Amino acid sequence: MTVLGENGVTEDSRNVLQGGESEVIFMGTGSSTGTPMISCLVGLSKSDTPCVCLSAVQGDPCENKNNRLNPSLLLRFRLNNSDSTRHVLFDCCKTFREAAVRWFSKFSIPYLDAVILSHRHADAILGIDDLRMAYDTKSGPLPVYMSEKTFGTIKNVFPYLVNSQPSLHGSMVSSCKNKHRDQPAEAASAWVAKLDWRLVSRPSLDDPFSPFDVHGIEVIPFPVFHGEPVLSLGFLMGKGEKK
């Protein structure tokens, strides 16, 4: 497996992988605020500790190791005996659009094939609206995998992307209902992502954590404490020693 990503990356990955090969591309490796922080740039920070925010705005952000986006990564893989290279995004953060503009072209990422969400915090889900421009609509709705609690937050934050409950390990495709009387339904629905919501875990410490399949890759969710009272999901992929 090849690991690439934020920041200071100069080596381009291969757009066409061989069967059984994979790459991990870090879309962001910063904090929930990202770097630089607004408070530092405008003088609101009360800390006397020197920070890197001023240097983070210097030069090309793609080459500046102090300029960092919200945590997110992309898995690019090609299964044995397959002609297709898949791109799966882990967490669709607040800075997803900026990350896509920064890295999709550089690493020849044509579109997303699936999204997996780890938890319900803003820095993991608030880029979901921008998925409308990041997947191949001709292939149908984009699969999005998440826990029951994460889906509950998504319903409140993005009600226009969700109009029905998914089932555990199943799928329920959202559709856009026209809420504008003077606008055709086709025109209204053209501006939102069509997402296939899929529950994979609740999560809880006694959850069975059943594996689920993402384009031929087995993914096993497991609990990760992420501050009180949030229980996030980690994900185990691969087989045997390659996990």
Short mmCIF file of C-alpha atoms in Angstrom, two decimals:
data_model
loop_
_atom_site.label_atom_id
_atom_site.label_comp_id
_atom_site.label_asym_id
_atom_site.label_seq_id
_atom_site.Cartn_x
_atom_site.Cartn_y
_atom_site.Cartn_z
CA MET A 1 0.00 0.00 0.00
CA THR A 2 1.19 3.49 -0.87
CA VAL A 3 0.51 6.33 1.59
CA LEU A 4 0.30 9.90 0.27
CA GLY A 5 -1.26 13.18 1.25
CA GLU A 6 -1.21 16.33 3.33
CA ASN A 7 1.10 18.26 3.22
CA GLY A 8 4.17 18.99 1.17
CA VAL A 9 3.37 16.16 -1.22
CA THR A 10 5.36 16.27 -4.44
CA GLU A 11 4.96 12.70 -5.70
CA ASP A 12 1.86 11.98 -7.75
CA SER A 13 0.12 8.65 -7.27
CA ARG A 14 -0.72 6.33 -10.13
CA ASN A 15 -4.19 6.78 -11.57
CA VAL A 16 -4.34 3.16 -12.70
CA LEU A 17 -3.54 0.58 -10.04
CA GLN A 18 -2.74 -3.07 -10.63
CA GLY A 19 -5.05 -5.74 -9.24
CA GLY A 20 -4.70 -6.03 -5.47
CA GLU A 21 -2.96 -2.66 -5.07
CA SER A 22 -4.19 0.21 -2.92
CA GLU A 23 -3.29 3.74 -1.87
CA VAL A 24 -4.22 5.91 1.10
CA ILE A 25 -4.42 9.65 0.40
CA PHE A 26 -4.69 11.96 3.39
CA MET A 27 -7.21 14.66 2.50
CA GLY A 28 -6.61 16.48 5.79
CA THR A 29 -4.56 15.94 8.95
CA GLY A 30 -5.39 19.01 11.03
CA SER A 31 -7.70 19.68 13.95
CA SER A 32 -11.45 20.34 13.90
CA THR A 33 -10.70 24.04 13.28
CA GLY A 34 -8.06 23.46 10.66
CA THR A 35 -4.81 25.43 10.47
CA PRO A 36 -4.47 28.39 10.34
CA MET A 37 -7.08 29.25 12.96
CA ILE A 38 -9.15 32.39 12.46
CA SER A 39 -8.56 33.56 16.02
CA CYS A 40 -4.80 33.58 15.52
CA LEU A 41 -4.94 35.47 12.24
CA VAL A 42 -7.20 38.27 13.56
CA GLY A 43 -5.54 38.61 16.96
CA LEU A 44 -8.23 37.03 19.15
CA SER A 45 -6.00 34.30 20.52
CA LYS A 46 -5.06 34.87 24.18
CA SER A 47 -2.30 32.28 24.21
CA ASP A 48 1.30 33.38 24.69
CA THR A 49 2.54 30.18 23.08
CA PRO A 50 3.95 30.73 19.57
CA CYS A 51 1.84 29.06 16.89
CA VAL A 52 2.23 28.22 13.23
CA CYS A 53 -0.87 30.02 11.96
CA LEU A 54 0.98 32.96 10.40
CA SER A 55 3.37 30.67 8.57
CA ALA A 56 0.41 28.50 7.49
CA VAL A 57 -0.86 31.24 5.16
CA GLN A 58 2.45 31.63 3.34
CA GLY A 59 2.94 30.23 -0.16
CA ASP A 60 1.14 27.33 -1.81
CA PRO A 61 -1.13 25.55 0.73
CA CYS A 62 -0.47 22.26 -1.05
CA GLU A 63 3.21 22.56 -0.18
CA ASN A 64 2.91 24.26 3.21
CA LYS A 65 3.11 21.61 5.95
CA ASN A 66 1.54 24.01 8.46
CA ASN A 67 -1.60 24.51 6.36
CA ARG A 68 -3.89 21.65 7.36
CA LEU A 69 -7.52 20.72 6.76
CA ASN A 70 -9.96 18.70 8.89
CA PRO A 71 -9.05 15.01 9.35
CA SER A 72 -10.10 12.86 6.41
CA LEU A 73 -8.58 10.24 4.14
CA LEU A 74 -9.35 8.57 0.84
CA LEU A 75 -8.75 4.91 0.05
CA ARG A 76 -8.04 4.12 -3.61
CA PHE A 77 -8.00 0.40 -4.44
CA ARG A 78 -8.35 -2.12 -7.20
CA LEU A 79 -9.38 -5.66 -6.48
CA ASN A 80 -7.80 -8.67 -8.13
CA ASN A 81 -9.55 -9.62 -11.37
CA SER A 82 -11.20 -6.21 -11.56
CA ASP A 83 -10.98 -3.51 -14.20
CA SER A 84 -12.27 -0.78 -11.86
CA THR A 85 -10.35 1.45 -9.48
CA ARG A 86 -12.50 2.56 -6.53
CA HIS A 87 -12.28 5.69 -4.38
CA VAL A 88 -13.76 5.61 -0.88
CA LEU A 89 -13.76 8.72 1.34
CA PHE A 90 -13.52 8.45 5.13
CA ASP A 91 -15.33 11.42 6.74
CA CYS A 92 -16.74 14.31 4.75
CA CYS A 93 -15.49 17.20 6.82
CA LYS A 94 -16.14 20.95 6.88
CA THR A 95 -13.15 21.46 4.61
CA PHE A 96 -14.12 18.73 2.13
CA ARG A 97 -14.64 21.12 -0.77
CA GLU A 98 -11.22 22.73 -0.24
CA ALA A 99 -9.63 19.29 0.12
CA ALA A 100 -11.25 18.09 -3.11
CA VAL A 101 -10.07 21.19 -5.00
CA ARG A 102 -6.59 20.73 -3.56
CA TRP A 103 -6.08 16.99 -3.97
CA PHE A 104 -8.52 15.45 -6.50
CA SER A 105 -6.73 16.89 -9.51
CA LYS A 106 -3.25 16.36 -8.08
CA PHE A 107 -3.89 12.66 -7.41
CA SER A 108 -6.14 12.06 -10.45
CA ILE A 109 -9.25 11.26 -8.40
CA PRO A 110 -12.16 11.31 -10.89
CA TYR A 111 -15.01 10.89 -8.41
CA LEU A 112 -16.06 9.11 -5.21
CA ASP A 113 -17.56 5.62 -5.16
CA ALA A 114 -18.59 5.61 -1.48
CA VAL A 115 -18.30 7.57 1.77
CA ILE A 116 -17.79 6.15 5.28
CA LEU A 117 -18.46 8.39 8.30
CA SER A 118 -16.82 7.77 11.67
CA HIS A 119 -18.96 9.99 13.91
CA ARG A 120 -21.45 12.85 14.06
CA HIS A 121 -19.20 15.84 14.83
CA ALA A 122 -19.17 18.84 12.48
CA ASP A 123 -15.63 18.14 11.30
CA ALA A 124 -16.74 14.71 10.07
CA ILE A 125 -20.06 15.44 8.31
CA LEU A 126 -20.52 19.10 7.40
CA GLY A 127 -19.11 18.70 3.88
CA ILE A 128 -21.90 16.33 2.84
CA ASP A 129 -23.74 18.97 0.79
CA ASP A 130 -20.71 19.26 -1.52
CA LEU A 131 -20.89 15.56 -2.39
CA ARG A 132 -23.31 16.58 -5.14
CA MET A 133 -20.30 17.57 -7.27
CA ALA A 134 -18.03 14.67 -6.30
CA TYR A 135 -19.62 11.48 -7.61
CA ASP A 136 -20.73 10.03 -10.94
CA THR A 137 -24.49 10.60 -11.04
CA LYS A 138 -24.81 8.18 -13.96
CA SER A 139 -23.88 5.34 -11.58
CA GLY A 140 -26.81 6.08 -9.28
CA PRO A 141 -26.94 7.35 -5.69
CA LEU A 142 -23.67 7.54 -3.75
CA PRO A 143 -23.50 5.00 -0.87
CA VAL A 144 -22.86 6.63 2.53
CA TYR A 145 -22.14 4.35 5.51
CA MET A 146 -22.58 5.58 9.11
CA SER A 147 -23.81 4.70 12.59
CA GLU A 148 -27.37 5.17 13.78
CA LYS A 149 -26.43 8.18 15.93
CA THR A 150 -24.52 9.81 13.10
CA PHE A 151 -27.52 9.36 10.82
CA GLY A 152 -29.73 10.99 13.45
CA THR A 153 -27.57 14.11 13.36
CA ILE A 154 -27.48 14.12 9.56
CA LYS A 155 -31.28 14.09 9.44
CA ASN A 156 -31.37 17.26 11.55
CA VAL A 157 -28.56 19.06 9.72
CA PHE A 158 -29.40 18.00 6.15
CA PRO A 159 -33.16 17.28 6.09
CA TYR A 160 -33.31 17.98 2.35
CA LEU A 161 -30.94 15.06 1.72
CA VAL A 162 -32.90 12.59 3.83
CA ASN A 163 -36.58 11.72 3.59
CA SER A 164 -36.71 8.18 4.94
CA GLN A 165 -35.08 5.81 7.42
CA PRO A 166 -32.45 3.35 6.23
CA SER A 167 -32.34 -0.17 7.61
CA LEU A 168 -29.37 -1.72 9.38
CA HIS A 169 -26.91 -3.03 6.75
CA GLY A 170 -29.47 -2.16 4.10
CA SER A 171 -30.01 0.88 1.98
CA MET A 172 -32.63 3.55 1.48
CA VAL A 173 -32.16 6.03 -1.32
CA SER A 174 -33.13 9.61 -0.56
CA SER A 175 -35.03 11.61 -3.12
CA CYS A 176 -35.64 15.33 -3.36
CA LYS A 177 -39.26 16.49 -3.15
CA ASN A 178 -40.04 19.80 -4.77
CA LYS A 179 -40.65 22.41 -2.08
CA HIS A 180 -40.74 25.31 -4.52
CA ARG A 181 -44.17 25.68 -6.13
CA ASP A 182 -42.85 27.73 -9.02
CA GLN A 183 -39.95 25.38 -9.84
CA PRO A 184 -40.12 21.98 -11.60
CA ALA A 185 -39.18 19.01 -9.43
CA GLU A 186 -36.45 18.06 -11.90
CA ALA A 187 -34.78 21.46 -11.50
CA ALA A 188 -34.94 21.36 -7.70
CA SER A 189 -33.55 17.84 -7.44
CA ALA A 190 -30.64 18.63 -9.77
CA TRP A 191 -28.89 20.67 -7.09
CA VAL A 192 -28.70 18.12 -4.29
CA ALA A 193 -26.78 14.89 -3.93
CA LYS A 194 -28.64 11.62 -4.31
CA LEU A 195 -27.32 9.59 -1.40
CA ASP A 196 -27.86 5.95 -0.48
CA TRP A 197 -27.83 5.97 3.35
CA ARG A 198 -26.60 2.73 4.93
CA LEU A 199 -26.42 1.97 8.66
CA VAL A 200 -23.45 -0.16 9.67
CA SER A 201 -23.43 0.03 13.48
CA ARG A 202 -25.26 1.75 16.31
CA PRO A 203 -22.47 1.98 17.83
CA SER A 204 -22.25 0.65 21.38
CA LEU A 205 -19.73 -1.38 23.33
CA ASP A 206 -21.91 -4.49 23.05
CA ASP A 207 -22.63 -4.08 19.34
CA PRO A 208 -21.74 -7.19 17.30
CA PHE A 209 -19.89 -5.00 14.77
CA SER A 210 -20.83 -7.09 11.79
CA PRO A 211 -18.61 -6.59 8.73
CA PHE A 212 -20.04 -4.76 5.76
CA ASP A 213 -18.97 -4.71 2.13
CA VAL A 214 -17.86 -1.60 0.23
CA HIS A 215 -17.28 -2.39 -3.44
CA GLY A 216 -15.74 -5.76 -2.61
CA ILE A 217 -13.70 -4.67 0.42
CA GLU A 218 -14.72 -6.09 3.81
CA VAL A 219 -14.94 -3.37 6.47
CA ILE A 220 -15.29 -4.14 10.18
CA PRO A 221 -16.45 -1.23 12.42
CA PHE A 222 -15.24 -1.04 16.03
CA PRO A 223 -15.80 1.48 18.86
CA VAL A 224 -13.38 4.33 19.54
CA PHE A 225 -13.87 6.81 22.38
CA HIS A 226 -13.84 10.35 21.02
CA GLY A 227 -14.41 12.59 24.01
CA GLU A 228 -17.44 12.47 26.29
CA PRO A 229 -20.01 11.32 25.46
CA VAL A 230 -19.24 10.49 21.83
CA LEU A 231 -18.46 6.95 20.75
CA SER A 232 -16.91 7.06 17.30
CA LEU A 233 -16.19 4.26 14.85
CA GLY A 234 -12.86 2.95 13.69
CA PHE A 235 -12.64 0.66 10.67
CA LEU A 236 -10.60 -2.47 10.00
CA MET A 237 -10.07 -3.52 6.39
CA GLY A 238 -8.14 -6.15 4.53
CA LYS A 239 -7.40 -9.78 5.19
CA GLY A 240 -4.93 -11.61 7.39
CA GLU A 241 -1.59 -9.85 7.83
CA LYS A 242 -2.69 -7.10 5.41
CA LYS A 243 -5.34 -5.72 7.77
#
